[in-house]
mmCIF file with all atom_site columns, C-alpha atoms in Angstrom:
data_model
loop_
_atom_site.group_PDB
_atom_site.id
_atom_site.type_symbol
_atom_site.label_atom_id
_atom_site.label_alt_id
_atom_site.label_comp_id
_atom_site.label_asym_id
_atom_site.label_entity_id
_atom_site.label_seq_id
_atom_site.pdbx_PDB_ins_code
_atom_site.Cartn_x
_atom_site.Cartn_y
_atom_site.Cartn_z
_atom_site.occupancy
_atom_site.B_iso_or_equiv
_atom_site.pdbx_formal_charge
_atom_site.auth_seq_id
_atom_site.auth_comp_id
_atom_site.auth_asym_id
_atom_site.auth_atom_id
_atom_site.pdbx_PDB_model_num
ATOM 1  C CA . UNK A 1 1  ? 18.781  -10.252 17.918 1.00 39.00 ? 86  UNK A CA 1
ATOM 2  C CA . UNK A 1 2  ? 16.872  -9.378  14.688 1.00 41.00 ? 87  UNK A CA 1
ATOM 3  C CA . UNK A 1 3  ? 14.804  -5.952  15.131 1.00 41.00 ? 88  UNK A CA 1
ATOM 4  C CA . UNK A 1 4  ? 12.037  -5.950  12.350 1.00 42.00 ? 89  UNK A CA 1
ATOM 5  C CA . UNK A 1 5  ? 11.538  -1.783  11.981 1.00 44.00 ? 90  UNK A CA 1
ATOM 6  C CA . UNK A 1 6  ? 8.191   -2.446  9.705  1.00 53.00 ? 91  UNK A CA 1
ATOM 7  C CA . UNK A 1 7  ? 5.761   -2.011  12.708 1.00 52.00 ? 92  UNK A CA 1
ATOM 8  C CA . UNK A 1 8  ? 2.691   -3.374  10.570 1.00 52.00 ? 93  UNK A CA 1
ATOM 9  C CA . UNK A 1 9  ? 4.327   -6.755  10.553 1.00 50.00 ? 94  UNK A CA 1
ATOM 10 C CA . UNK A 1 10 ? 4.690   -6.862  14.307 1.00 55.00 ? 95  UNK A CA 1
ATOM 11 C CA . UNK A 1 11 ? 1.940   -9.259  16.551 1.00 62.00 ? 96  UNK A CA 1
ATOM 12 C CA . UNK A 1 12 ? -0.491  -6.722  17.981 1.00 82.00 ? 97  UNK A CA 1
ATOM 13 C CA . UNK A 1 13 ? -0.972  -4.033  15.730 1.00 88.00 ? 98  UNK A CA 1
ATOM 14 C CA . UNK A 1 14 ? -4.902  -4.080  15.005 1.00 91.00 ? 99  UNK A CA 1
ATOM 15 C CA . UNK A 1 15 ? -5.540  -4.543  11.332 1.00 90.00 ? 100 UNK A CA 1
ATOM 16 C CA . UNK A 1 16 ? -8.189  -1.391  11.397 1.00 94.00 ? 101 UNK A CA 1
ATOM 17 C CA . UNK A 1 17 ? -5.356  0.948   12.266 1.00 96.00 ? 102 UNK A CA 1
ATOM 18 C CA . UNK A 1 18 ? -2.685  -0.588  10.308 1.00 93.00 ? 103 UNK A CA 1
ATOM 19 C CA . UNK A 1 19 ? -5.186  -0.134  7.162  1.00 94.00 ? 104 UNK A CA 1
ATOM 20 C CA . UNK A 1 20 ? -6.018  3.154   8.304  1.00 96.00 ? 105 UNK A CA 1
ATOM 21 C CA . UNK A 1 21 ? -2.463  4.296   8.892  1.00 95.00 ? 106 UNK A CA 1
ATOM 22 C CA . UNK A 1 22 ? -1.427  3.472   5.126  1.00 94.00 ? 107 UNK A CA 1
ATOM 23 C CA . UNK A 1 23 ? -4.355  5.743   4.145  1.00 96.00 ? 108 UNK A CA 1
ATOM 24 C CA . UNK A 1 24 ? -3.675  8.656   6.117  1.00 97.00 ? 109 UNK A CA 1
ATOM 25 C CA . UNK A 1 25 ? 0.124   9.359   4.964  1.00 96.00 ? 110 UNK A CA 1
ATOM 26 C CA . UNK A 1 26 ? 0.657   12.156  7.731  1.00 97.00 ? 111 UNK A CA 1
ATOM 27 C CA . UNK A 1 27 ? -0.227  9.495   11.060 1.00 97.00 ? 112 UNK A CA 1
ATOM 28 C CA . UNK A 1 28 ? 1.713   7.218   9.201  1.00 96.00 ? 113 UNK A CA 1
ATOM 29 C CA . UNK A 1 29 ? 4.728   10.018  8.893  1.00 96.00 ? 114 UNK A CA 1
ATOM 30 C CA . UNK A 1 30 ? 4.104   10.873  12.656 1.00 97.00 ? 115 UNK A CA 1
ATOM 31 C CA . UNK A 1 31 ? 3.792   7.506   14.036 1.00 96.00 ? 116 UNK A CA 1
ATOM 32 C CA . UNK A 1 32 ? 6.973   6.136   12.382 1.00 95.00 ? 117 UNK A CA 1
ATOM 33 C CA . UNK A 1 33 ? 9.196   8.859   13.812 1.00 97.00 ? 118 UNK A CA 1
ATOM 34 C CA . UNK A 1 34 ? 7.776   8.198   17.327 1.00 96.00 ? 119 UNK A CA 1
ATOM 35 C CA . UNK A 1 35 ? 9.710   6.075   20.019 1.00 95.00 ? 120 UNK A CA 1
ATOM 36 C CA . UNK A 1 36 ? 9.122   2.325   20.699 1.00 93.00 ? 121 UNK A CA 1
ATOM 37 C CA . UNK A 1 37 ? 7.506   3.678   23.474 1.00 95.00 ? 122 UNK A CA 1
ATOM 38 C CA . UNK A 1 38 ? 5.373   6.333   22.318 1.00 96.00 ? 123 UNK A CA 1
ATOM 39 C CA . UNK A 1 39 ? 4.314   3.728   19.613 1.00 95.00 ? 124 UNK A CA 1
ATOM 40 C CA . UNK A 1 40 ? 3.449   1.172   22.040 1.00 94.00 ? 125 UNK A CA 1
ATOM 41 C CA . UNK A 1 41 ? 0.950   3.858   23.968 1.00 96.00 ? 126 UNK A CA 1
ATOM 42 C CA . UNK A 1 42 ? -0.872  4.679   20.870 1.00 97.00 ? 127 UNK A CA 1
ATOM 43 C CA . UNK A 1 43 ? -1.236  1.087   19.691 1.00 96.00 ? 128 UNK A CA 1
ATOM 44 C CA . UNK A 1 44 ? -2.871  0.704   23.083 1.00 95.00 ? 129 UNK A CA 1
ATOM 45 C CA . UNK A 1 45 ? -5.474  3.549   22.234 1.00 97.00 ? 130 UNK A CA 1
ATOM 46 C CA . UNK A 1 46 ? -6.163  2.016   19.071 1.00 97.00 ? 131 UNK A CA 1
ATOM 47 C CA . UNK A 1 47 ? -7.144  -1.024  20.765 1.00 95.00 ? 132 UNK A CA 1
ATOM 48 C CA . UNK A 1 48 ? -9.584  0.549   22.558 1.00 96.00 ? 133 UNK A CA 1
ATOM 49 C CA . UNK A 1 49 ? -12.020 1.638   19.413 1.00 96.00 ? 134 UNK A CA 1
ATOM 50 C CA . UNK A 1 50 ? -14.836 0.699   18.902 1.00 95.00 ? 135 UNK A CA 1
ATOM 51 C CA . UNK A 1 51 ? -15.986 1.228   15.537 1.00 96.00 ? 136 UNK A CA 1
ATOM 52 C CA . UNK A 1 52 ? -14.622 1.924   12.066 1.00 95.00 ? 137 UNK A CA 1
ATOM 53 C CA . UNK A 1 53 ? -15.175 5.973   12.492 1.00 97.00 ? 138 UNK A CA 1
ATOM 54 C CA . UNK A 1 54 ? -13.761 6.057   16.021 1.00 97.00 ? 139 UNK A CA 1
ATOM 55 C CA . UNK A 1 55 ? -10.540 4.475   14.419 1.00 97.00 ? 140 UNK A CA 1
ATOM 56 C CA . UNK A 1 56 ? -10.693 7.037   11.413 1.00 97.00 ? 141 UNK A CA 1
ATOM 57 C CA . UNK A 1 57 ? -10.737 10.054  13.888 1.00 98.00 ? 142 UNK A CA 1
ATOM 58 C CA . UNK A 1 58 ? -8.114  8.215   16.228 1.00 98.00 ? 143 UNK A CA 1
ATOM 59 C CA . UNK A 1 59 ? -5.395  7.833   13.710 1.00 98.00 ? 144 UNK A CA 1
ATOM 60 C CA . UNK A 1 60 ? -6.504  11.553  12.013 1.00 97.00 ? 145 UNK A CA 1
ATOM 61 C CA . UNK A 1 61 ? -6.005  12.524  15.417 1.00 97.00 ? 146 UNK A CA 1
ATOM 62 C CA . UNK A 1 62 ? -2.210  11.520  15.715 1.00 96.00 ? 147 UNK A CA 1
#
């Protein structure tokens, strides 16, 4: 089995916090080094914004 390790690429990622991540190089820093798991919990949250400034503080929040 193939394991794709760019997470942007993967189904399910919202496109707000992908975009979002490559602008805030720290989340993106913190993010990558988290677990499958951990990853999977915060794409979750990010699902759950609402608006372009509640994704801004979500991922600045990371």
């Amino acid at each position: 089995m193939e394991h794709d390790h760019h997470f942007l690429s993967q189904e399910g990622i919202p496109s707000g916090f992908g975009m979002g991540l490559a602008q805030n190089l720290r989340a993106l820093d913190k993010f990558a080094s988290m677990s499958e798991k951990e990853k999977r919990t915060v794409i979750e949250g990010a699902k759950k914004q609402q608006s372009r400034d509640e994704m801004k503080n979500y991922i600045d929040n990371i």
